[in-house]
PDB file of C-alpha atoms and ligand atoms in Angstrom:
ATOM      1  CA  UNK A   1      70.257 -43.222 -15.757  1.00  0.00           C
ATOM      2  CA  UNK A   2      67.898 -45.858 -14.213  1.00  0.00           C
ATOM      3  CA  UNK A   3      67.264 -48.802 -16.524  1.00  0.00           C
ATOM      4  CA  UNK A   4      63.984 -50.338 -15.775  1.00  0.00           C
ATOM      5  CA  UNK A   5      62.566 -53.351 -17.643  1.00  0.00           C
ATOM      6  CA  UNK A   6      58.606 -53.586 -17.710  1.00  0.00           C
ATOM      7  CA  UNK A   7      57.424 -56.882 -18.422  1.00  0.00           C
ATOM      8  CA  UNK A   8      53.236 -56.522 -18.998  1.00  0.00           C
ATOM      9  CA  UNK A   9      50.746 -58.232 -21.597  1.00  0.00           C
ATOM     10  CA  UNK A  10      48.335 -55.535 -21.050  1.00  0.00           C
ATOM     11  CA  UNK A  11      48.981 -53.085 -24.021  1.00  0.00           C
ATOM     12  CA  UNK A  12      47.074 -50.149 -21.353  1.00  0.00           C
ATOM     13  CA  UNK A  13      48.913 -50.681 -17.970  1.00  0.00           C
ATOM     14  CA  UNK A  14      52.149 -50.474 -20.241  1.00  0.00           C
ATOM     15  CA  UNK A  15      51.743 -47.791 -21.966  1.00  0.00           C
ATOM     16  CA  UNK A  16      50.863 -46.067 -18.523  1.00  0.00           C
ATOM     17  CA  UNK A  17      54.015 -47.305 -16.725  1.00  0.00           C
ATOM     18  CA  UNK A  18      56.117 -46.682 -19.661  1.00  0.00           C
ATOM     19  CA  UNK A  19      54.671 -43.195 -19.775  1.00  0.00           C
ATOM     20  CA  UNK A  20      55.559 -42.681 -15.721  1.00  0.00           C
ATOM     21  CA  UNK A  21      58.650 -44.219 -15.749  1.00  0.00           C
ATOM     22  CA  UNK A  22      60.024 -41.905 -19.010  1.00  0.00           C
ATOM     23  CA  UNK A  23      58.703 -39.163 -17.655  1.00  0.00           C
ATOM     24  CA  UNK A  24      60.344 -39.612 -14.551  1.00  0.00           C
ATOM     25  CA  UNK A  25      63.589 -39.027 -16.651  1.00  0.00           C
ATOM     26  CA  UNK A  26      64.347 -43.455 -16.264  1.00  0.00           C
ATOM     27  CA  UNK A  27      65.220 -46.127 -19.730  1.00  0.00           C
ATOM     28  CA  UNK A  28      62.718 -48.006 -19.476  1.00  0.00           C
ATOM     29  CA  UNK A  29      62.513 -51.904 -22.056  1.00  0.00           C
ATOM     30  CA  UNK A  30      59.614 -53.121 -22.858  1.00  0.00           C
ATOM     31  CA  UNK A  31      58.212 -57.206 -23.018  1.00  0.00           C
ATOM     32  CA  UNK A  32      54.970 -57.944 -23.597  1.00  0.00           C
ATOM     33  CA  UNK A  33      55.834 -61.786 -22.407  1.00  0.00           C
ATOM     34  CA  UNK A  34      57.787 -64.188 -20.530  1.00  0.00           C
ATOM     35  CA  UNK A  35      60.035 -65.323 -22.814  1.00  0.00           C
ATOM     36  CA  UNK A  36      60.854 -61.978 -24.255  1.00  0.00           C
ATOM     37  CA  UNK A  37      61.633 -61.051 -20.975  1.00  0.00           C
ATOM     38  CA  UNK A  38      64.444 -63.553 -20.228  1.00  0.00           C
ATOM     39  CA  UNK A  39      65.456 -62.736 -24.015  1.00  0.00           C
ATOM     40  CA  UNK A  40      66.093 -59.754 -23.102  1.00  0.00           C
ATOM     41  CA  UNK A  41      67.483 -60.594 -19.803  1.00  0.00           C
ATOM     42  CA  UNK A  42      70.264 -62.963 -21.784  1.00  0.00           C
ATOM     43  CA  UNK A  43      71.927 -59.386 -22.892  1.00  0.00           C
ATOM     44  CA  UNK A  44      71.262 -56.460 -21.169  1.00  0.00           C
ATOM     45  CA  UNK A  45      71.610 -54.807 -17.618  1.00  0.00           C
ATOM     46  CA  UNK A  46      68.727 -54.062 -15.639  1.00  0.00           C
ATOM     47  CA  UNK A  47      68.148 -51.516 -11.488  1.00  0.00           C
ATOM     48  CA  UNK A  48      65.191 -52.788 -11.451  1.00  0.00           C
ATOM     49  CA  UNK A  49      62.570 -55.084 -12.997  1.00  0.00           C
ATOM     50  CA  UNK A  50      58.779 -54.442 -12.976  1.00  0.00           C
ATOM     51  CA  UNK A  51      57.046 -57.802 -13.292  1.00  0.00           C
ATOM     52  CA  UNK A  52      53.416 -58.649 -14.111  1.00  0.00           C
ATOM     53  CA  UNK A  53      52.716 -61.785 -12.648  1.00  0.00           C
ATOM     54  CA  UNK A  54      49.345 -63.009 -14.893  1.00  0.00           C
ATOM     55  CA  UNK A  55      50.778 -63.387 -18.530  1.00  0.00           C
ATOM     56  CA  UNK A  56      50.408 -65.628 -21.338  1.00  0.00           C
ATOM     57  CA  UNK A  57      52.644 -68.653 -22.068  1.00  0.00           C
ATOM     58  CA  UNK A  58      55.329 -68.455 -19.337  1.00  0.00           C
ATOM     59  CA  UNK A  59      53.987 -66.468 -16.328  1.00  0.00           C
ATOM     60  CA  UNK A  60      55.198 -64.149 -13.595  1.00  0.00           C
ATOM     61  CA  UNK A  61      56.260 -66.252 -11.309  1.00  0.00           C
ATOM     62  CA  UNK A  62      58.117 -68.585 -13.692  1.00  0.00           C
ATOM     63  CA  UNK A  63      59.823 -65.574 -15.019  1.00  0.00           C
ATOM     64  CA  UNK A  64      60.887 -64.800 -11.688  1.00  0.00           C
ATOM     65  CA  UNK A  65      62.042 -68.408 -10.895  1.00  0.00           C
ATOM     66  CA  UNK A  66      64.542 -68.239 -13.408  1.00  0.00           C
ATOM     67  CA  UNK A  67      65.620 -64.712 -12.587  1.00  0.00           C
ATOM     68  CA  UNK A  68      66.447 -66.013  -8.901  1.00  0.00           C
ATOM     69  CA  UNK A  69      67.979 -69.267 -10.493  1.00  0.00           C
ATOM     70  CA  UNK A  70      70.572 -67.295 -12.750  1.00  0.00           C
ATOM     71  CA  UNK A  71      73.728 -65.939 -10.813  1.00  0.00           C
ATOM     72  CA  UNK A  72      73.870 -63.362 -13.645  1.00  0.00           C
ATOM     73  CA  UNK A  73      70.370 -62.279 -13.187  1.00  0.00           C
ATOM     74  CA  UNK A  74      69.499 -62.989  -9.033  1.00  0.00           C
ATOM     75  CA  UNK A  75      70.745 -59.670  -7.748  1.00  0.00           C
ATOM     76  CA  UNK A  76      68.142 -57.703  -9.974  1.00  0.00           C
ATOM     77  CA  UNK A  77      65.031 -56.362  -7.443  1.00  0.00           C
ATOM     78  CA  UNK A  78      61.636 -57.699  -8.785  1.00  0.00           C
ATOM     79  CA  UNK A  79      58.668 -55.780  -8.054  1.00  0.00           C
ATOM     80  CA  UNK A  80      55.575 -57.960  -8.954  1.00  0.00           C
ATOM     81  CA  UNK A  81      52.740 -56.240 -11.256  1.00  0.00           C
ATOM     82  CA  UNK A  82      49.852 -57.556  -9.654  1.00  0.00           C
ATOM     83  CA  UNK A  83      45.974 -57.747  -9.849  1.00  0.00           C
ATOM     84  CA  UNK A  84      46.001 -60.348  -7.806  1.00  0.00           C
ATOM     85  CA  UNK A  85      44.297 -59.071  -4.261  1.00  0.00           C
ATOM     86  CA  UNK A  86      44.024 -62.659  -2.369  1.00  0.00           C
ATOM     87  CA  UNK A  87      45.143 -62.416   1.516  1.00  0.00           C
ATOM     88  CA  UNK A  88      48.621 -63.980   1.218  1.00  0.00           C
ATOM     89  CA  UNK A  89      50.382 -63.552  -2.199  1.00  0.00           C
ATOM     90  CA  UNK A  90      52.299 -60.730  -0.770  1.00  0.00           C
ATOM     91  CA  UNK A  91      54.037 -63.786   0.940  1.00  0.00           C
ATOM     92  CA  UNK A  92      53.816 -65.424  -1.581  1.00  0.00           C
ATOM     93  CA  UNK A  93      55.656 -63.162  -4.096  1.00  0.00           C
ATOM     94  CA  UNK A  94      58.249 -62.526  -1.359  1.00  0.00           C
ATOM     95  CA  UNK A  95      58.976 -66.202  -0.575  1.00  0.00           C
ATOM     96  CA  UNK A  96      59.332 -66.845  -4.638  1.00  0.00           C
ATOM     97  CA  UNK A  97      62.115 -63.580  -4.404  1.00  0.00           C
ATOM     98  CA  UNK A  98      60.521 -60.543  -5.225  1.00  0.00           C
ATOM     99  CA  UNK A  99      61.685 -57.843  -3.174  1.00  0.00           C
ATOM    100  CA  UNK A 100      57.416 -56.274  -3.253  1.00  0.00           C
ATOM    101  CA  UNK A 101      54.854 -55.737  -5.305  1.00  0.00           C
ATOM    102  CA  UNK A 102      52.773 -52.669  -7.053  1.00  0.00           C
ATOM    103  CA  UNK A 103      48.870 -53.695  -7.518  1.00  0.00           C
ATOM    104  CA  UNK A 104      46.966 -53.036 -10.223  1.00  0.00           C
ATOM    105  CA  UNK A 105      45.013 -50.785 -11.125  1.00  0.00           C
ATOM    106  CA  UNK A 106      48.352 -48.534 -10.674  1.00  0.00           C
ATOM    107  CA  UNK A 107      48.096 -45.657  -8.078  1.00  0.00           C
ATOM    108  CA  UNK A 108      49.067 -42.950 -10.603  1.00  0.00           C
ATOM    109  CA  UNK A 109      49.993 -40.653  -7.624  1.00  0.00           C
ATOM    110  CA  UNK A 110      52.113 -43.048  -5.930  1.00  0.00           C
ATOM    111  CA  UNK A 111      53.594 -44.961  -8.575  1.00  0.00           C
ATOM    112  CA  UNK A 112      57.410 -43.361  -9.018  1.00  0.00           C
ATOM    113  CA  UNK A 113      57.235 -43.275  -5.124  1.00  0.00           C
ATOM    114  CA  UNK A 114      57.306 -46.393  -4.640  1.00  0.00           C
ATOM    115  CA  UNK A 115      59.349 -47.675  -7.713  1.00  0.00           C
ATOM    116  CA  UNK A 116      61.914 -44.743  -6.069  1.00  0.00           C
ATOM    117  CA  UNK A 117      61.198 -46.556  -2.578  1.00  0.00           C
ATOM    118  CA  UNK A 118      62.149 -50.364  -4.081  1.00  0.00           C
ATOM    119  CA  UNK A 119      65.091 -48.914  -6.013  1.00  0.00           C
ATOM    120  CA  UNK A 120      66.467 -47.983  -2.815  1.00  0.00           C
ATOM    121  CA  UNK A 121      65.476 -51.004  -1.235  1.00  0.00           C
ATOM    122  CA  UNK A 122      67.006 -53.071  -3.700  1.00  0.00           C
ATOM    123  CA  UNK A 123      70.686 -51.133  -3.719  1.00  0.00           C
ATOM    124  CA  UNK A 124      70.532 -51.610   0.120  1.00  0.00           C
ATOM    125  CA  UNK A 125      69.572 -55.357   0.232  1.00  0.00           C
ATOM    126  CA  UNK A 126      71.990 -55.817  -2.353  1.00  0.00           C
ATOM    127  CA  UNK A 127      74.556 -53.879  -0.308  1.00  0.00           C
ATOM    128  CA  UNK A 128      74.259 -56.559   2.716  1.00  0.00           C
ATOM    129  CA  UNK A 129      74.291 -59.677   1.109  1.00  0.00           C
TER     130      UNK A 129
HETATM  131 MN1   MN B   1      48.890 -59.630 -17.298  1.00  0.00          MN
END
């Protein structure tokens, strides 16, 4: 079974995501923060990891800085969460690690494609390194 962990302050765009994902037959952990994220992190296994980048206290990007940053942790694909539509933080996200992002509002229709599509990425890129 695919273990996903969805980390999203929006109480909505979770429940939507969690909805998807579980129906989609995949485990999916839930963490409304940063820092609930990496304490979750310290203790369980993770395919994937589906990563808003605007939340309170410790964002996105921090979040995924010490992802990177942990041997433990680094192989994990992040896909950013992002409402953020400025020319350039596609880069941006990339160059800080994550392997792509998902904008918000989600594409209901395309959603498990492309989590599907960035699982598969991930096993590959993790496959040649
Ligand atoms: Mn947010």
């Amino acid at each position: 079974m695919t273990n996903i962990l969805v980390v999203e302050d929006n109480f909505v765009n979770m429940e939507l995501v969690v909805f998807l994902l579980e129906s989609n037959g995949m485990e999916v952990t839930s963490a409304f923060d940063g820092w609930e994220a990496l304490e979750i992190l310290k203790d369980s296994c993770f395919d994937i990891i589906l990563l808003d980048i605007l939340l309170p206290g410790i964002d996105g990007m921090a979040v995924l800085k010490h992802i990177k940053e942990n041997p433990a942790l680094q192989h994990i694909p992040v896909v950013a969460l992002t409402a953020l539509a400025m020319q350039g933080d596609e880069q941006r996200l990339i160059g800080a690690g994550c392997i792509g992002y998902i904008s918000k509002p989600i594409d209901i229709s395309q959603f498990l494609t492309t989590v599907n599509f960035y699982l598969n990425k991930g096993i590959n890129h993790a496959n040649t390194q």
